[in-house]
Short mmCIF file of C-alpha atoms and ligand atoms in Angstrom, two decimals:
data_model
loop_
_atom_site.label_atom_id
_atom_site.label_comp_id
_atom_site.label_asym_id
_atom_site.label_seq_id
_atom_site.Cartn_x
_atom_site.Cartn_y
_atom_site.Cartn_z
CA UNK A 1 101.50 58.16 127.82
CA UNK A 2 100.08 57.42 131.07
CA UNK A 3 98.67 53.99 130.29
CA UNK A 4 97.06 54.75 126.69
CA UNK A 5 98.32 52.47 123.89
CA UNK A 6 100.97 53.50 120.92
CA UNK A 7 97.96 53.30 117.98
CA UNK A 8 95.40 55.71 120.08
CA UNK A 9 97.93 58.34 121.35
CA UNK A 10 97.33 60.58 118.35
CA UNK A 11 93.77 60.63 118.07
CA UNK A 12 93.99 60.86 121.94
CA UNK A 13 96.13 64.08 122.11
CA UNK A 14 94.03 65.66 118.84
CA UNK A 15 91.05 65.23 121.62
CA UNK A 16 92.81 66.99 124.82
CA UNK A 17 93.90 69.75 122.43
CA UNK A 18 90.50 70.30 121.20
CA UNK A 19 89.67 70.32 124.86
CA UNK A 20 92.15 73.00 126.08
CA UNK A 21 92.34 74.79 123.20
CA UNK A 22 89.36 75.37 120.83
CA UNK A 23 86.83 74.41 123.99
CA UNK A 24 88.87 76.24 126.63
CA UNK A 25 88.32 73.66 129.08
CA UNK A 26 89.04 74.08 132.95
CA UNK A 27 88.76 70.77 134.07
CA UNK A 28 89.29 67.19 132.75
CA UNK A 29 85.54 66.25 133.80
CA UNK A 30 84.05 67.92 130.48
CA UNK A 31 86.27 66.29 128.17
CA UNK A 32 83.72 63.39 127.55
CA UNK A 33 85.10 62.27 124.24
CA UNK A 34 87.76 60.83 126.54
CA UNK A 35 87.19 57.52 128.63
CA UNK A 36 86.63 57.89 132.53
CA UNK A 37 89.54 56.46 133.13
CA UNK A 38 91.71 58.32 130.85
CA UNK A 39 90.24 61.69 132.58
CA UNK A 40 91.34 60.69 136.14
CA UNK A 41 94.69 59.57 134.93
CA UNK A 42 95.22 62.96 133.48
CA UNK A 43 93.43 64.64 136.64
CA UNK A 44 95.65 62.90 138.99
CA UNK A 45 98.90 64.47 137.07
CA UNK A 46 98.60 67.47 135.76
CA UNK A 47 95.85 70.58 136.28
CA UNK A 48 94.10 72.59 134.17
CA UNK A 49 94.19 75.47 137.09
CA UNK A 50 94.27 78.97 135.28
CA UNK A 51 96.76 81.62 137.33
CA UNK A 52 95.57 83.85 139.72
CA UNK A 53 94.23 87.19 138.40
CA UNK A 54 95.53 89.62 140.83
CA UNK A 55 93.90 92.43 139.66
CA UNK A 56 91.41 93.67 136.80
CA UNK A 57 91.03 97.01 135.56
CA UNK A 58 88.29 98.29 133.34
CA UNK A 59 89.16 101.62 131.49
CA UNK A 60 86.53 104.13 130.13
CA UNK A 61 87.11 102.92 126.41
CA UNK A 62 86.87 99.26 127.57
CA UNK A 63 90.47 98.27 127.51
CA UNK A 64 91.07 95.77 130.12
CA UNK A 65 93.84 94.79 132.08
CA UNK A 66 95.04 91.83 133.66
CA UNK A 67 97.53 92.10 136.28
CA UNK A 68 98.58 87.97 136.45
CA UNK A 69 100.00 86.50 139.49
CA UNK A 70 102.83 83.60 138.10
CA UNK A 71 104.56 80.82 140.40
CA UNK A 72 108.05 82.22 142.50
CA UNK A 73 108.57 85.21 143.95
CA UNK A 74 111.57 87.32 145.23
CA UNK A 75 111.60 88.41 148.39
CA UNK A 76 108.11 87.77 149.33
CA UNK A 77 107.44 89.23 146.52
CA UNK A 78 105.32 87.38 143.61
CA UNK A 79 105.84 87.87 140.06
CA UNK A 80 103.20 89.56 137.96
CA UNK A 81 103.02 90.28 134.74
CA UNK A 82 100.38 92.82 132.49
CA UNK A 83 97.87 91.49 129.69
CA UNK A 84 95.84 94.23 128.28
CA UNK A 85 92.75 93.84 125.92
CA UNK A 86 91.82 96.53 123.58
CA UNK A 87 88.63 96.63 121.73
CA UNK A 88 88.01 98.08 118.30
CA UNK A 89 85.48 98.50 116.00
CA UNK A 90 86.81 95.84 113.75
CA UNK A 91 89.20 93.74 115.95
CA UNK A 92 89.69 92.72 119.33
CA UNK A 93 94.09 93.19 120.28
CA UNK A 94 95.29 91.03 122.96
CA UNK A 95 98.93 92.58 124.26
CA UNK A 96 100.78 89.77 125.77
CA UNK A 97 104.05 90.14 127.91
CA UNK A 98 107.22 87.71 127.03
CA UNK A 99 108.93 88.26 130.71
CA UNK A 100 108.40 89.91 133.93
CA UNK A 101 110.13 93.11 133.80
CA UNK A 102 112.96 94.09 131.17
CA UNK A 103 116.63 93.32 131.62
CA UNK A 104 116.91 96.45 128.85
CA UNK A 105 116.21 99.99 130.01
CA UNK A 106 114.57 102.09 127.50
CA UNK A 107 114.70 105.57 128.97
CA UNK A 108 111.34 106.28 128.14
CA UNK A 109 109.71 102.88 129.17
CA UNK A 110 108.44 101.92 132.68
CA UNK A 111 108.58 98.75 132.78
CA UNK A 112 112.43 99.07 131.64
CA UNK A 113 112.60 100.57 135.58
CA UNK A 114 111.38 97.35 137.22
CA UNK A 115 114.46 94.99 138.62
CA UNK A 116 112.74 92.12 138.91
CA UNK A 117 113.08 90.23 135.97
CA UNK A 118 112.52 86.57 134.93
CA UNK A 119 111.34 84.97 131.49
CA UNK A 120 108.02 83.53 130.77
CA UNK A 121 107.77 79.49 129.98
CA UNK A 122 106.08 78.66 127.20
CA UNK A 123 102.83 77.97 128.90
CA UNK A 124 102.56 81.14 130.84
CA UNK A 125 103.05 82.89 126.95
CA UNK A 126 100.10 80.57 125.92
CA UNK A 127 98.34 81.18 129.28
CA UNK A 128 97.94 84.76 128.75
CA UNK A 129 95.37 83.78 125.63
CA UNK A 130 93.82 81.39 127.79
CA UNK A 131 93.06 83.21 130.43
CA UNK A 132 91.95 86.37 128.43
CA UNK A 133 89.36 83.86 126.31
CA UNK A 134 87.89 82.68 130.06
CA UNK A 135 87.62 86.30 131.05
CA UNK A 136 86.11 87.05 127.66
CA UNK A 137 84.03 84.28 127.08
CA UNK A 138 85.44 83.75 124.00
CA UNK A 139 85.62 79.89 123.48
CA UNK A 140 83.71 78.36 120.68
CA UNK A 141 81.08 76.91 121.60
CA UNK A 142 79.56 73.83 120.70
CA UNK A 143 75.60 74.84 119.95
CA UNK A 144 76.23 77.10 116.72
CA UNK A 145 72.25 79.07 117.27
CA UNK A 146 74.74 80.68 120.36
CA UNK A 147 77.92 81.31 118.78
CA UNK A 148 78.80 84.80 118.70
CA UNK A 149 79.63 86.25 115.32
CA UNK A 150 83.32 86.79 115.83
CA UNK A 151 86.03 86.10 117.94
CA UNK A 152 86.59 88.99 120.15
CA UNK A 153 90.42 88.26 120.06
CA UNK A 154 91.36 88.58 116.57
CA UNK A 155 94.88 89.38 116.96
CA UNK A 156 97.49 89.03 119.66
CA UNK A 157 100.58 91.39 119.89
CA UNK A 158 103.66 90.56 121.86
CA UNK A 159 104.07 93.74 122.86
CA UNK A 160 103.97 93.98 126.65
CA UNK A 161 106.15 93.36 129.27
CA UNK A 162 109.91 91.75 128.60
CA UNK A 163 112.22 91.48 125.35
CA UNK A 164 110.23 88.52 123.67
CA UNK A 165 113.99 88.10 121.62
CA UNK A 166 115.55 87.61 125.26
CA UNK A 167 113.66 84.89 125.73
CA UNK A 168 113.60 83.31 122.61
CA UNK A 169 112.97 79.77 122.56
CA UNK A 170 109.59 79.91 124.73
CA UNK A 171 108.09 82.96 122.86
CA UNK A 172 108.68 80.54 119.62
CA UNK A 173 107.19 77.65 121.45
CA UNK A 174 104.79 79.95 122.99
CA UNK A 175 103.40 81.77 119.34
CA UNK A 176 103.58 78.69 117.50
CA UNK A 177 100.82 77.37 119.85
CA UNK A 178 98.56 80.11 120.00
CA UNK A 179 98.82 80.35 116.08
CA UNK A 180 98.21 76.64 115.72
CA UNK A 181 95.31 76.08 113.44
CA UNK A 182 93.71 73.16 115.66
CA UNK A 183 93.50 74.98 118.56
CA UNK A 184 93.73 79.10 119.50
CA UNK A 185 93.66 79.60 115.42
CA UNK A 186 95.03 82.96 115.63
CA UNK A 187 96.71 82.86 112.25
CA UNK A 188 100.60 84.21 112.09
CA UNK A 189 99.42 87.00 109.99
CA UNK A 190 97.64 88.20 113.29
CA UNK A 191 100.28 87.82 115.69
CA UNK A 192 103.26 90.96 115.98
CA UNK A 193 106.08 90.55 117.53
CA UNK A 194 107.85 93.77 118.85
CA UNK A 195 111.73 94.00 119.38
CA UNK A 196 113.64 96.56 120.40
CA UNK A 197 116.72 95.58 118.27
CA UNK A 198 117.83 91.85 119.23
CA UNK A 199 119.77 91.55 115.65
CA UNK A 200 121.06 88.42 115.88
CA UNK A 201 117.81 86.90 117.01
CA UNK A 202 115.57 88.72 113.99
CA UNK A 203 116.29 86.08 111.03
CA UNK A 204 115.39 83.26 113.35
CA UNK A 205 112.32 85.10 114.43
CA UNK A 206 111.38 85.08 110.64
CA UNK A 207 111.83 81.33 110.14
CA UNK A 208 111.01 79.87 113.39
CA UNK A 209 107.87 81.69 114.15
CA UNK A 210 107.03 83.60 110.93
CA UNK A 211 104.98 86.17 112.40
CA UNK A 212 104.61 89.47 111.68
CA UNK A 213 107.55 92.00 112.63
CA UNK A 214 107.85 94.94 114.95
CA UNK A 215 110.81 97.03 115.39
CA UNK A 216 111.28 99.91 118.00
CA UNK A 217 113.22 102.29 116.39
CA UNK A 218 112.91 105.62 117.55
CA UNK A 219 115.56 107.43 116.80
CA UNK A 220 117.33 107.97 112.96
CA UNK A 221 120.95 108.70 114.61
CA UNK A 222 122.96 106.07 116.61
CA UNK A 223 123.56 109.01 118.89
CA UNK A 224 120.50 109.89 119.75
CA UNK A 225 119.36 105.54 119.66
CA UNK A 226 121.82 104.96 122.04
CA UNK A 227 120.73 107.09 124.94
CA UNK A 228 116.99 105.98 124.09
CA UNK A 229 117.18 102.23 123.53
CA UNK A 230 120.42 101.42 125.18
CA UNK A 231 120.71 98.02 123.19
CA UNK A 232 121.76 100.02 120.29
CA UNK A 233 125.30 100.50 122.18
CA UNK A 234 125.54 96.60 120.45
CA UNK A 235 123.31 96.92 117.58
CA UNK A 236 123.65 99.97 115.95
CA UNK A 237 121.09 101.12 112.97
CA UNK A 238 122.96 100.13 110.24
CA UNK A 239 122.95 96.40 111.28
CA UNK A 240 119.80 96.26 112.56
CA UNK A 241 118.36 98.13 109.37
CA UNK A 242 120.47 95.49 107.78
CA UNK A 243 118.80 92.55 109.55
CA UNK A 244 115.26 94.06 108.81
CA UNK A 245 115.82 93.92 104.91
CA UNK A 246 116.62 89.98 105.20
CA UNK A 247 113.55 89.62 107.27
CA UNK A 248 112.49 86.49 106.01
CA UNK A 249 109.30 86.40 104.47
CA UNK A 250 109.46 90.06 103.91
CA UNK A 251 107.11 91.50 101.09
CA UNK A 252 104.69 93.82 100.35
CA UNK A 253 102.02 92.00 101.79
CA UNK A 254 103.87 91.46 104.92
CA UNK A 255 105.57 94.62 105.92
CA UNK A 256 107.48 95.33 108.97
CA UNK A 257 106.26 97.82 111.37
CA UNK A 258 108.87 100.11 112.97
CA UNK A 259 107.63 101.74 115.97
CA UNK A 260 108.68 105.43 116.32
CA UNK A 261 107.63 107.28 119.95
CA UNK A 262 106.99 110.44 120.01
CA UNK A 263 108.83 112.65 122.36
CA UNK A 264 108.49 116.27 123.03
CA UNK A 265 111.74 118.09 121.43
CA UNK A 266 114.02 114.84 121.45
CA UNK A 267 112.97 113.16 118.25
CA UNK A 268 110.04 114.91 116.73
CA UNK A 269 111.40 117.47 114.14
CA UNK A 270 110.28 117.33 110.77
CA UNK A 271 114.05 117.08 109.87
CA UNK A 272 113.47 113.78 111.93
CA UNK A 273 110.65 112.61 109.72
CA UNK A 274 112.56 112.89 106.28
CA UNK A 275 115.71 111.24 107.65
CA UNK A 276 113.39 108.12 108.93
CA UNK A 277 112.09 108.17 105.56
CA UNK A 278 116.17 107.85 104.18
CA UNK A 279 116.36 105.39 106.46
CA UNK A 280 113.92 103.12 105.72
CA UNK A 281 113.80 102.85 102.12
CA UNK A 282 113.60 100.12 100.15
CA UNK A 283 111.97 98.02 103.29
CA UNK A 284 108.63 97.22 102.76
CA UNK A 285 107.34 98.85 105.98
CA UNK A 286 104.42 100.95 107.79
CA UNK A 287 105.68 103.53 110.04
CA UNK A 288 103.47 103.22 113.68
CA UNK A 289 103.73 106.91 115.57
CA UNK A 290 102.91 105.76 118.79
CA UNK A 291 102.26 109.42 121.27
CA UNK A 292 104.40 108.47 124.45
CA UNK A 293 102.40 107.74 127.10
CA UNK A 294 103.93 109.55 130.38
CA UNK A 295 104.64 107.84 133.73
CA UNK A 296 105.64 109.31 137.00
CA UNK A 297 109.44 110.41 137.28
CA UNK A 298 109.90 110.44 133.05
CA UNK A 299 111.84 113.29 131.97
CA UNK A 300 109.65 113.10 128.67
CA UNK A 301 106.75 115.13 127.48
CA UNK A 302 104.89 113.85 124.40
CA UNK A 303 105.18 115.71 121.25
CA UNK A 304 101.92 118.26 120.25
CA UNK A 305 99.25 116.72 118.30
CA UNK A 306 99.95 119.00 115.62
CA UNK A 307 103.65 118.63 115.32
CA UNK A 308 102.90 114.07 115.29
CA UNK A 309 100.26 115.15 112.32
CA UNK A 310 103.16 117.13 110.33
CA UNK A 311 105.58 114.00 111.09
CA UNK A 312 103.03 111.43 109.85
CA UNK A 313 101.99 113.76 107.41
CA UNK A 314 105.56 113.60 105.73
CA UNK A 315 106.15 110.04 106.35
CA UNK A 316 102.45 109.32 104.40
CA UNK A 317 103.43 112.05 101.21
CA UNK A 318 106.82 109.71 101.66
CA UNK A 319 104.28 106.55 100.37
CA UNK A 320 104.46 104.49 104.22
CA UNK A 321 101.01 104.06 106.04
CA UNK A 322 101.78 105.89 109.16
CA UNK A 323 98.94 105.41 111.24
CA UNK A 324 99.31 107.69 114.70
CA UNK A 325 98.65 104.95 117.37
CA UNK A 326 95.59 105.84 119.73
CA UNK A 327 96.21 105.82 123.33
CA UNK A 328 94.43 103.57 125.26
CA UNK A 329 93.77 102.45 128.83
CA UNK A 330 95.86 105.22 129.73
CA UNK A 331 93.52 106.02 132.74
CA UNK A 332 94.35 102.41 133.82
CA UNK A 333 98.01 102.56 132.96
CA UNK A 334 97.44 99.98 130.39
CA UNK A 335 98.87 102.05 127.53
CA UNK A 336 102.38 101.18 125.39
CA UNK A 337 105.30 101.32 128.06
CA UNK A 338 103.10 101.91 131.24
CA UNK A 339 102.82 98.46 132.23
CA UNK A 340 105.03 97.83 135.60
CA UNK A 341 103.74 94.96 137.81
CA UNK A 342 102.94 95.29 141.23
CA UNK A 343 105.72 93.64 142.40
CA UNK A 344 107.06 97.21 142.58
CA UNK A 345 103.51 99.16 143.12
CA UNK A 346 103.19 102.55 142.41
CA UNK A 347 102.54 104.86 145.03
CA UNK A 348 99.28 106.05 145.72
CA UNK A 349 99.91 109.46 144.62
CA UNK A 350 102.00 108.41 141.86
CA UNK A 351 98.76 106.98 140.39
CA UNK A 352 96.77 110.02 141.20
CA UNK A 353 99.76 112.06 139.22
CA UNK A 354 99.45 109.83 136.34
CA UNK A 355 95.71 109.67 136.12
CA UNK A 356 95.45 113.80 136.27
CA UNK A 357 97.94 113.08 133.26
CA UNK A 358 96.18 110.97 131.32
CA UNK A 359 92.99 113.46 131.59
CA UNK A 360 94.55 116.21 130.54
CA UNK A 361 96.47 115.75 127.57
N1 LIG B 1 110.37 95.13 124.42
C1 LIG B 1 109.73 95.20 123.17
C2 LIG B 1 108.22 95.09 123.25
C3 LIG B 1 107.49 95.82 124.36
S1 LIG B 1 107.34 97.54 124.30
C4 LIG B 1 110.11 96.47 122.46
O1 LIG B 1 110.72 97.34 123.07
O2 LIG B 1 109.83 96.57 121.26
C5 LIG B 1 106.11 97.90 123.04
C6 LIG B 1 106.33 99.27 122.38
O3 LIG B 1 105.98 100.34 123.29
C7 LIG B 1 107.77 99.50 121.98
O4 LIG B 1 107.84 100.08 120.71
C8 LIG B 1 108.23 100.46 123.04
O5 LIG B 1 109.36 101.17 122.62
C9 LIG B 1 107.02 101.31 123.24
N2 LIG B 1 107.03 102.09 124.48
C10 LIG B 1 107.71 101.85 125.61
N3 LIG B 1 107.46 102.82 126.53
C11 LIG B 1 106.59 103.68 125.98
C12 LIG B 1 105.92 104.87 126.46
N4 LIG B 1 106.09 105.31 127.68
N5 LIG B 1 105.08 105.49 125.60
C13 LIG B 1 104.86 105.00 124.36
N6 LIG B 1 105.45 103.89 123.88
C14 LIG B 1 106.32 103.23 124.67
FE1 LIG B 2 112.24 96.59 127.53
FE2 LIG B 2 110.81 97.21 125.34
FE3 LIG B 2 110.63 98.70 127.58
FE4 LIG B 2 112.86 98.77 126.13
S1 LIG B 2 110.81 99.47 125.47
S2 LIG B 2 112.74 98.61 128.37
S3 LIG B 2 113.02 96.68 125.42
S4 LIG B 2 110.00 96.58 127.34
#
């Protein structure tokens, strides 16, 4: 390594990933523990150079989003890809994306209608932490009369843009990094990762990341699965219900989280409700309504509030947590399945439709 010799390499790379990592540094200048000479070797080959935020949004509950410009672009084109920030009273959730676009083509997603697809490296998975802790301020810092009481990200959710099972080997690389306990510390237990059905790439999941599990399910028939997550053509219920009850690491204290939209007269009945109870049993599991957020050109409606509160309400007598997820950033299209990169921009009217949208339901 660049001139420093065998018996100091450790302690020399435990220093630089203090530096990037618990510090947050930007530049090799402030890493003082090194020696000058170390800091212009490392200055002269590699860079510490965050990517370009194209575009920030604030929404009116304080969700933030990023819109990040990455290296290469298709036809003049750059690729982008969406990192949202949602506040809560008790936790700060940072929704990281896995690749630009989605080679899969959910019927009620957006970002399922963007071509343009390539997968993240490892780095621009970590990246999206990074960059969210500079925008934050939320590096440790060294004076503890200053520190602030808690982290403002507390838990990171892969649950942006991309399949992160599609792109397997960097989301691993990627989550084992921002989970390690030397640097980003955000413990496994923190960090979901949201599938839409890769079966074949769940058991590895469990062993070679070991974070928590999130499966889009959606629908209780393969019928009805099939038109909404297409993937199912391949991985019907059964196996995929299959793969979820091997999840390694399953338990009580580390349930999986299926993901259930809800849409307006597609998959909302109460019959619905008792069948996805069938379905699930004997998983340990919590049961995540999420109220489908609406984008310009979707044939969907979301369900009425008071038909998702009889569905959760069944699922809950049932014994599953089945929290409704609250929309948010929806004025910013920052909500679940409303992130789409510029690299196909929405119209300026399209925005205006899907603002008047968000207001009024
Ligand atoms: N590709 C992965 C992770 C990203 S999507 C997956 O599909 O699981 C994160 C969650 O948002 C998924 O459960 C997805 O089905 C859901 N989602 C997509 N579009 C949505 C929309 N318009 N409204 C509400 N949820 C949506
Ligand atoms: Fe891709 Fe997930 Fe959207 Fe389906 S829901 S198109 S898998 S991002």
């Amino acid at each position: 390594m660049i001139g420093v010799p065998e018996r100091q390499r450790r302690m020399r790379v435990q220093q630089i990933w203090h530096w990037l990592y618990v510090r947050g540094a930007q530049d090799f200048d402030v890493m003082t523990t090194l020696s000058r000479d170390l800091r212009s070797a490392l200055m002269q080959r590699f860079t510490l150079a965050r990517p370009e935020i194209a575009a920030e949004q604030i929404s009116v509950d304080g969700t933030r989003k990023w819109l990040i410009r990455l290296p290469g672009e298709v036809d003049g084109r750059p690729h982008e890809v969406e990192c949202v920030y949602i506040p809560d009273a008790n936790r700060g959730t940072l929704c990281i994306s896995s690749q630009v676009g989605c080679t899969l083509n959910c019927t009620f997603c957006h970002t399922g209608t963007q071509r343009l697809v390539r997968n993240l490296t490892p780095g621009e998975i970590v990246g999206q932490v990074v960059l969210a802790r500079d925008r934050l301020a939320d590096w440790t810092v060294p004076d503890p009369m200053h520190a602030p009481d808690k982290r403002l990200i507390s838990n990171v959710v892969m649950m942006g843009m991309g399949e992160p099972l599609y792109n397997f080997e960097a989301v691993r690389d990627g989550l084992n990094v921002v989970a390690d306990g030397d640097g980003l510390s955000i413990s496994k237990r923190r960090v979901t990762l949201s599938t839409s059905g890769v079966v074949p790439n769940i058991a590895r999941a469990g062993t070679e990341i070991g974070v928590m599990l999130a499966v889009s399910l959606h629908a209780v028939t393969d019928e009805l699965r099939d038109q909404l997550v297409p993937l199912n053509r391949k991985y019907p219920l059964r196996e995929l219900l299959e793969a979820c009850r091997n999840y390694p690491g399953l338990s009580n204290a580390r349930r999986i989280t299926f993901e259930y939209v809800m849409l307006k007269g597609v998959n909302d009945s109460l019959a619905d409700a008792k069948a996805l109870v069938r379905l699930v049993k004997g998983i340990p599991a919590k049961i995540n309504l999420i109220p489908f957020n609406p984008w310009p050109g979707t044939k969907y409606e979301c369900s009425d509030w008071q038909q998702i509160e009889k569905f959760s309400e069944i699922i809950f007598n049932a014994g599953y947590a089945s929290p409704v997820r609250t929309p948010r950033g929806r004025d910013i299209l920052a909500a679940c399945g409303q992130l789409k990169s510029a690299t196909e921009k929405l119209s300026a009217r399209e925005r205006l439709a899907l603002r008047a949208m968000a207001m009024t339901d």
